[in-house]
Tab-separated table of C-alpha atoms in Angstrom:
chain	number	residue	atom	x	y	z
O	1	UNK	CA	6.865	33.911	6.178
O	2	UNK	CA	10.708	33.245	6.413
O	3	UNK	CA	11.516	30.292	8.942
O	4	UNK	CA	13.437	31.157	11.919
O	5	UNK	CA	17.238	30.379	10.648
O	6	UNK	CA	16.045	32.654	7.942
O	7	UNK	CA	15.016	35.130	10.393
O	8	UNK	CA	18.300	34.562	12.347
O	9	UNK	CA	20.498	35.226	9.429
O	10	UNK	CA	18.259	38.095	8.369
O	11	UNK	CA	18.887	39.677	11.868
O	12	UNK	CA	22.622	38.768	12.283
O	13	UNK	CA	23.085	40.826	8.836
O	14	UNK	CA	20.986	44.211	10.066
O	15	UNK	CA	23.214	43.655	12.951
O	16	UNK	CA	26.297	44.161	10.935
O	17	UNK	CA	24.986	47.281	9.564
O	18	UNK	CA	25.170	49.032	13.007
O	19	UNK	CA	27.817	50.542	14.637
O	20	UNK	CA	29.123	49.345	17.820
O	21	UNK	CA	28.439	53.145	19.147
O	22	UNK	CA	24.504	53.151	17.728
O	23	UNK	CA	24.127	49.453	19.376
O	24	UNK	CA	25.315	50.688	22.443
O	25	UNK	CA	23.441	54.191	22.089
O	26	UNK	CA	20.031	52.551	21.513
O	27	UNK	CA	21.081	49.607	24.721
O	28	UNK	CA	21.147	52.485	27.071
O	29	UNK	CA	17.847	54.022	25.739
O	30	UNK	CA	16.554	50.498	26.701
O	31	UNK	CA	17.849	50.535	29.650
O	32	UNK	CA	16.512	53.827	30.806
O	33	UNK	CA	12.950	52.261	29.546
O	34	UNK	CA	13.479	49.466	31.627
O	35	UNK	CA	14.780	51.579	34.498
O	36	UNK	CA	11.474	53.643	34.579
O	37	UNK	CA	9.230	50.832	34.263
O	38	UNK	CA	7.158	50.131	37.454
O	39	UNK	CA	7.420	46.349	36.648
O	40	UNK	CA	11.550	46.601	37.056
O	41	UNK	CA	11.186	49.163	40.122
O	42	UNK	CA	9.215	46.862	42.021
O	43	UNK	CA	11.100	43.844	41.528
O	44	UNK	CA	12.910	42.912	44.295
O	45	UNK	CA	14.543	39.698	42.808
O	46	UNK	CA	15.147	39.702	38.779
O	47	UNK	CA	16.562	37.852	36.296
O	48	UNK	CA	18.683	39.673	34.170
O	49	UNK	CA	21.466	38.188	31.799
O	50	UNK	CA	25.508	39.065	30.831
O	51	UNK	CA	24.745	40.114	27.295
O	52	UNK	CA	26.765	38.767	24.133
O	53	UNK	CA	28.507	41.475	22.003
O	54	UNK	CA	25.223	41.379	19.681
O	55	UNK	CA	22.791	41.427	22.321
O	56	UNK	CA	20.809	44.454	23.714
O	57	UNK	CA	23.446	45.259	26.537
O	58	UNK	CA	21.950	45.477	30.276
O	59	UNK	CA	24.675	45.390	32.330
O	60	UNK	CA	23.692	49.200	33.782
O	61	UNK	CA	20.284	47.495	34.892
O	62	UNK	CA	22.659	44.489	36.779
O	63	UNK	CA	24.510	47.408	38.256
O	64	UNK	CA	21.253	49.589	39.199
O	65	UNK	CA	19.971	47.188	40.096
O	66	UNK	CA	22.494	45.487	42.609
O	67	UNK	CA	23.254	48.619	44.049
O	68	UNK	CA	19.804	49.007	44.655
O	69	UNK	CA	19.644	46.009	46.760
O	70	UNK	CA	17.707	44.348	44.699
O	71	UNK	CA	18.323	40.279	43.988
O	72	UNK	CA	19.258	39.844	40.851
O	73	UNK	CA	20.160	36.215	38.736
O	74	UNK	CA	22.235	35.694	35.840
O	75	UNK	CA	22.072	32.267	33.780
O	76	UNK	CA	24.504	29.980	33.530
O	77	UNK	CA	24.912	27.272	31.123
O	78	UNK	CA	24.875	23.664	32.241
O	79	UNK	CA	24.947	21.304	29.368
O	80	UNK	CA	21.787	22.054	28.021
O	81	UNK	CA	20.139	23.824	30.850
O	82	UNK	CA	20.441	27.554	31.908
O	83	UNK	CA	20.767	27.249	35.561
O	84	UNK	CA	20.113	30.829	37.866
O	85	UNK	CA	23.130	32.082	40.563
O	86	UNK	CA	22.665	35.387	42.441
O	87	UNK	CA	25.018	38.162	40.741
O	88	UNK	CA	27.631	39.510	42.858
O	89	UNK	CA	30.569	41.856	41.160
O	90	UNK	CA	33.669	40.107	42.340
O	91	UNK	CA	31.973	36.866	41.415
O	92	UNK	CA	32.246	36.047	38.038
O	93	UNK	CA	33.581	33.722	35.525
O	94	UNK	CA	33.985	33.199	31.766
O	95	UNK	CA	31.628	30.767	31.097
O	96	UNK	CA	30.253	28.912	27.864
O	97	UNK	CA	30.546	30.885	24.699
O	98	UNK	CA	32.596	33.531	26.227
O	99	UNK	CA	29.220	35.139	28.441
O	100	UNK	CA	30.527	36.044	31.349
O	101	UNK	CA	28.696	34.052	34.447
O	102	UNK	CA	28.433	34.249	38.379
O	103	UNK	CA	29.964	31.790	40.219
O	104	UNK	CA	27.992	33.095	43.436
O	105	UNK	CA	25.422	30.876	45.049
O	106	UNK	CA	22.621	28.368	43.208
O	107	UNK	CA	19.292	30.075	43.020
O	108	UNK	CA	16.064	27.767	42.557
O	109	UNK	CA	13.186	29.227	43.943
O	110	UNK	CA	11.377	30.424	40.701
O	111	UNK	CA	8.733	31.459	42.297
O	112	UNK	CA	10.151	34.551	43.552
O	113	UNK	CA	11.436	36.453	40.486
O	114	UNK	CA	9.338	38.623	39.887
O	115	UNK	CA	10.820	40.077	36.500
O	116	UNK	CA	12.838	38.276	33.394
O	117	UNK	CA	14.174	40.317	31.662
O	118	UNK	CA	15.208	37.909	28.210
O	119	UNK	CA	17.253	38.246	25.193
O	120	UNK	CA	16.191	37.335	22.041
O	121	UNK	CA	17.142	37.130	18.306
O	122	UNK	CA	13.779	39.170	17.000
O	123	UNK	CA	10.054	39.178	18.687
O	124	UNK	CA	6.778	40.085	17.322
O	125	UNK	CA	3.692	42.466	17.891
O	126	UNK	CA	2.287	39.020	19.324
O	127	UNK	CA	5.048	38.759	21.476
O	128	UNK	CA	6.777	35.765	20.617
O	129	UNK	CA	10.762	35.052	20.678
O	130	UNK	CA	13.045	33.855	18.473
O	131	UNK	CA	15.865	32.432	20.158
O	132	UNK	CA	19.173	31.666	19.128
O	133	UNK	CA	18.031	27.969	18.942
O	134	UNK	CA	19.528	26.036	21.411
O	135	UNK	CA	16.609	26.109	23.032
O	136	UNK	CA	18.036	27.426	26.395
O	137	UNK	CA	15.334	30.029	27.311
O	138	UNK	CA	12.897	27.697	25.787
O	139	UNK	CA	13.542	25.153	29.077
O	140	UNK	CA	13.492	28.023	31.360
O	141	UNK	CA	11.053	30.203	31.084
O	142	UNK	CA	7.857	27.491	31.529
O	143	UNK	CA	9.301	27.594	35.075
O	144	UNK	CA	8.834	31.344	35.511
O	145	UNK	CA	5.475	31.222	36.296
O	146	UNK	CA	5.502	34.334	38.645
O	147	UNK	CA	7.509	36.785	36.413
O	148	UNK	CA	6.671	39.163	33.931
O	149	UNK	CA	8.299	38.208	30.571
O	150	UNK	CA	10.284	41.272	29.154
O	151	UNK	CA	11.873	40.830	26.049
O	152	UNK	CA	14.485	43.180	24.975
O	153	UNK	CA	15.683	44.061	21.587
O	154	UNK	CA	17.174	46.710	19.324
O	155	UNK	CA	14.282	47.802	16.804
O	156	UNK	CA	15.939	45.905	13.684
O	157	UNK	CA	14.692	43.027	15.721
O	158	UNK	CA	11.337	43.311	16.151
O	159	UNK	CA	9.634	41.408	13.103
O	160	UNK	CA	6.511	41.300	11.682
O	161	UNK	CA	6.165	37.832	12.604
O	162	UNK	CA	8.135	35.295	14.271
O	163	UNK	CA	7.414	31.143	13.926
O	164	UNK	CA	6.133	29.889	16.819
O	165	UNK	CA	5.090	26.364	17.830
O	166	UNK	CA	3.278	25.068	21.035
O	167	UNK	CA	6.149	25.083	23.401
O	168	UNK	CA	6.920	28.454	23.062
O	169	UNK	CA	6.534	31.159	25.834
O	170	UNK	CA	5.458	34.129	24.507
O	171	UNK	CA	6.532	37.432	26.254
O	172	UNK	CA	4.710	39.503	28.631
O	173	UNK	CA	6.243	42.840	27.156
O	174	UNK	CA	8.894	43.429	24.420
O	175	UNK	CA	10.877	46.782	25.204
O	176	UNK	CA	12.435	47.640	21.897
O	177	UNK	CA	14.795	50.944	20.744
């Protein structure tokens, strides 16, 4: 089994050999999954995230799903933490690593998300996640206790097996295209 920066590197390459149209062809596909999905439909707060240029890219589901009146967080690095804010259009910011972030208002009551929706460098048919390994996710998502865990990926990324060690969170679903 290749360890994850292995698995990182392996995915960052299959990456490269994608267009930016077939990345964005098989986000929306996701997307529509997602959009289906009685788990995202009856969500009334969610925790979505501003995608990176390589990352499966939900910003129709923030849209849908504002204009649906639904509550919906984005992360926001803080040092080493991801902290939540509720997502509001015309309140946003470049934040760390270029991701764009809300500057709206703190969100801390975990409890009430009721679906993550998560990013990931590669899962498994066991459901675990590779990060990016900063560990970001990794601090958050022990405190989702009420949520259903979706990963999202492009199919390239879901491996036949991912590392995982006791800390990890595994996934709830992985929606893949």
């Amino acid at each position: 089994m290749m360890g994850k920066n292995e698995l990182r590197s392996y995915v960052r390459n299959m990456k490269k050999q994608h267009q930016p149209g077939e990345l964005a062809a098989m986000s929306a596909a996701i997307c529509g999954s997602i959009s289906h999905d009685g788990r995202y439909q009856g969500a009334d707060t969610l925790l979505l995230y501003h995608p990176l240029p390589d990352e499966v890219d939900v910003r129709p589901l923030i849209d849908e799903a504002y204009q649906l009146g639904k509550k919906v967080l984005l992360p926001v690095v803080v040092g080493d933490d991801l902290e939540l804010r509720i997502y509001r259009p015309d309140a946003m910011a470049e934040g760390a690593f270029g991701i764009q972030e809300p500057t709206g208002e703190l969100f801390a009551d975990y409890d009430d998300i009721r679906l993550a929706i998560i990013p990931g460098m590669g899962f498994d048919a066991q459901n675990h996640r590779l990060g990016r390994g900063k560990g970001y996710y990794d601090r958050l998502l022990p405190r989702l206790r009420n949520a259903v865990r979706m990963g999202v990926c492009f199919g390239f990324q879901y491996l036949d097996q991912v590392p995982s060690e006791p800390h990890d969170v595994l996934m709830d679903i992985v929606i893949k295209e």
